[in-house]
């Protein structure tokens, strides 16, 4: 399992469980589709606290996932990026299509996920 989902009202939190690489990027996207299937929500967060690295296939899968949500009018947030992932997101331009928040920024904006993210 690559994704664990948590829901609070109109907000879906997806905790990415491990690195997204060429060998599992298709599985990541399939699990992503399954997690959002039939759900109606206005906000989605991808939590990367367990992820150390994304290769180009992983970046592509995140872009594909975010595009699917943008087309539905969903606001997308990313949190818990380590220093390397933060650089990857900025160098790839993902910071222009996703709202990247530190954990502190995220929890001050969405305190309802405090227990989930600190578990």
mmCIF file of N, CA, C and O in Angstrom, residues 1-4 14 17-18 25-37:
data_model
loop_
_atom_site.group_PDB
_atom_site.id
_atom_site.type_symbol
_atom_site.label_atom_id
_atom_site.label_comp_id
_atom_site.label_asym_id
_atom_site.label_seq_id
_atom_site.Cartn_x
_atom_site.Cartn_y
_atom_site.Cartn_z
ATOM 1 N N UNK A 1 0.844 -1.184 0.000
ATOM 2 C CA UNK A 1 0.000 0.000 0.000
ATOM 3 C C UNK A 1 0.890 1.247 0.000
ATOM 4 O O UNK A 1 1.773 1.384 0.825
ATOM 5 N N UNK A 2 0.621 2.114 -0.951
ATOM 6 C CA UNK A 2 1.396 3.346 -1.071
ATOM 7 C C UNK A 2 0.708 4.547 -0.448
ATOM 8 O O UNK A 2 1.358 5.537 -0.123
ATOM 9 N N UNK A 3 -0.620 4.481 -0.324
ATOM 10 C CA UNK A 3 -1.375 5.639 0.151
ATOM 11 C C UNK A 3 -2.335 5.210 1.249
ATOM 12 O O UNK A 3 -3.049 4.214 1.117
ATOM 13 N N UNK A 4 -2.354 5.998 2.309
ATOM 14 C CA UNK A 4 -3.329 5.809 3.377
ATOM 15 C C UNK A 4 -4.169 7.078 3.423
ATOM 16 O O UNK A 4 -3.618 8.182 3.415
ATOM 17 N N UNK A 14 -4.134 12.436 2.141
ATOM 18 C CA UNK A 14 -3.497 11.214 1.654
ATOM 19 C C UNK A 14 -2.072 11.166 2.180
ATOM 20 O O UNK A 14 -1.252 12.016 1.840
ATOM 21 N N UNK A 17 3.048 6.566 1.750
ATOM 22 C CA UNK A 17 3.723 5.660 2.676
ATOM 23 C C UNK A 17 5.174 5.340 2.339
ATOM 24 O O UNK A 17 5.907 4.847 3.186
ATOM 25 N N UNK A 18 5.596 5.580 1.092
ATOM 26 C CA UNK A 18 6.998 5.319 0.744
ATOM 27 C C UNK A 18 7.367 6.075 -0.532
ATOM 28 O O UNK A 18 6.533 6.696 -1.152
ATOM 29 N N UNK A 25 5.273 3.910 -9.577
ATOM 30 C CA UNK A 25 4.508 5.132 -9.865
ATOM 31 C C UNK A 25 3.116 4.811 -10.430
ATOM 32 O O UNK A 25 2.151 5.505 -10.133
ATOM 33 N N UNK A 26 3.009 3.752 -11.201
ATOM 34 C CA UNK A 26 1.691 3.350 -11.736
ATOM 35 C C UNK A 26 0.785 2.902 -10.587
ATOM 36 O O UNK A 26 -0.387 3.261 -10.514
ATOM 37 N N UNK A 27 1.351 2.121 -9.674
ATOM 38 C CA UNK A 27 0.593 1.673 -8.498
ATOM 39 C C UNK A 27 0.161 2.878 -7.659
ATOM 40 O O UNK A 27 -0.966 2.935 -7.171
ATOM 41 N N UNK A 28 1.053 3.862 -7.498
ATOM 42 C CA UNK A 28 0.721 5.090 -6.768
ATOM 43 C C UNK A 28 -0.502 5.749 -7.392
ATOM 44 O O UNK A 28 -1.447 6.103 -6.700
ATOM 45 N N UNK A 29 -0.471 5.932 -8.712
ATOM 46 C CA UNK A 29 -1.580 6.628 -9.358
ATOM 47 C C UNK A 29 -2.875 5.820 -9.262
ATOM 48 O O UNK A 29 -3.949 6.389 -9.048
ATOM 49 N N UNK A 30 -2.798 4.500 -9.373
ATOM 50 C CA UNK A 30 -3.992 3.666 -9.241
ATOM 51 C C UNK A 30 -4.583 3.772 -7.836
ATOM 52 O O UNK A 30 -5.801 3.877 -7.666
ATOM 53 N N UNK A 31 -3.720 3.774 -6.819
ATOM 54 C CA UNK A 31 -4.203 3.927 -5.444
ATOM 55 C C UNK A 31 -4.776 5.323 -5.226
ATOM 56 O O UNK A 31 -5.761 5.492 -4.511
ATOM 57 N N UNK A 32 -4.147 6.313 -5.848
ATOM 58 C CA UNK A 32 -4.657 7.680 -5.769
ATOM 59 C C UNK A 32 -6.072 7.742 -6.355
ATOM 60 O O UNK A 32 -6.989 8.285 -5.724
ATOM 61 N N UNK A 33 -6.250 7.192 -7.542
ATOM 62 C CA UNK A 33 -7.574 7.194 -8.186
ATOM 63 C C UNK A 33 -8.611 6.491 -7.316
ATOM 64 O O UNK A 33 -9.733 6.960 -7.185
ATOM 65 N N UNK A 34 -8.223 5.367 -6.720
ATOM 66 C CA UNK A 34 -9.130 4.620 -5.857
ATOM 67 C C UNK A 34 -9.512 5.440 -4.620
ATOM 68 O O UNK A 34 -10.654 5.418 -4.177
ATOM 69 N N UNK A 35 -8.544 6.173 -4.061
ATOM 70 C CA UNK A 35 -8.792 6.978 -2.858
ATOM 71 C C UNK A 35 -9.769 8.125 -3.120
ATOM 72 O O UNK A 35 -10.542 8.492 -2.236
ATOM 73 N N UNK A 36 -9.742 8.681 -4.326
ATOM 74 C CA UNK A 36 -10.618 9.828 -4.609
ATOM 75 C C UNK A 36 -11.914 9.420 -5.311
ATOM 76 O O UNK A 36 -12.838 10.225 -5.415
ATOM 77 N N UNK A 37 -11.979 8.176 -5.758
ATOM 78 C CA UNK A 37 -13.119 7.687 -6.524
ATOM 79 C C UNK A 37 -14.435 7.858 -5.769
ATOM 80 O O UNK A 37 -14.562 7.428 -4.619
#
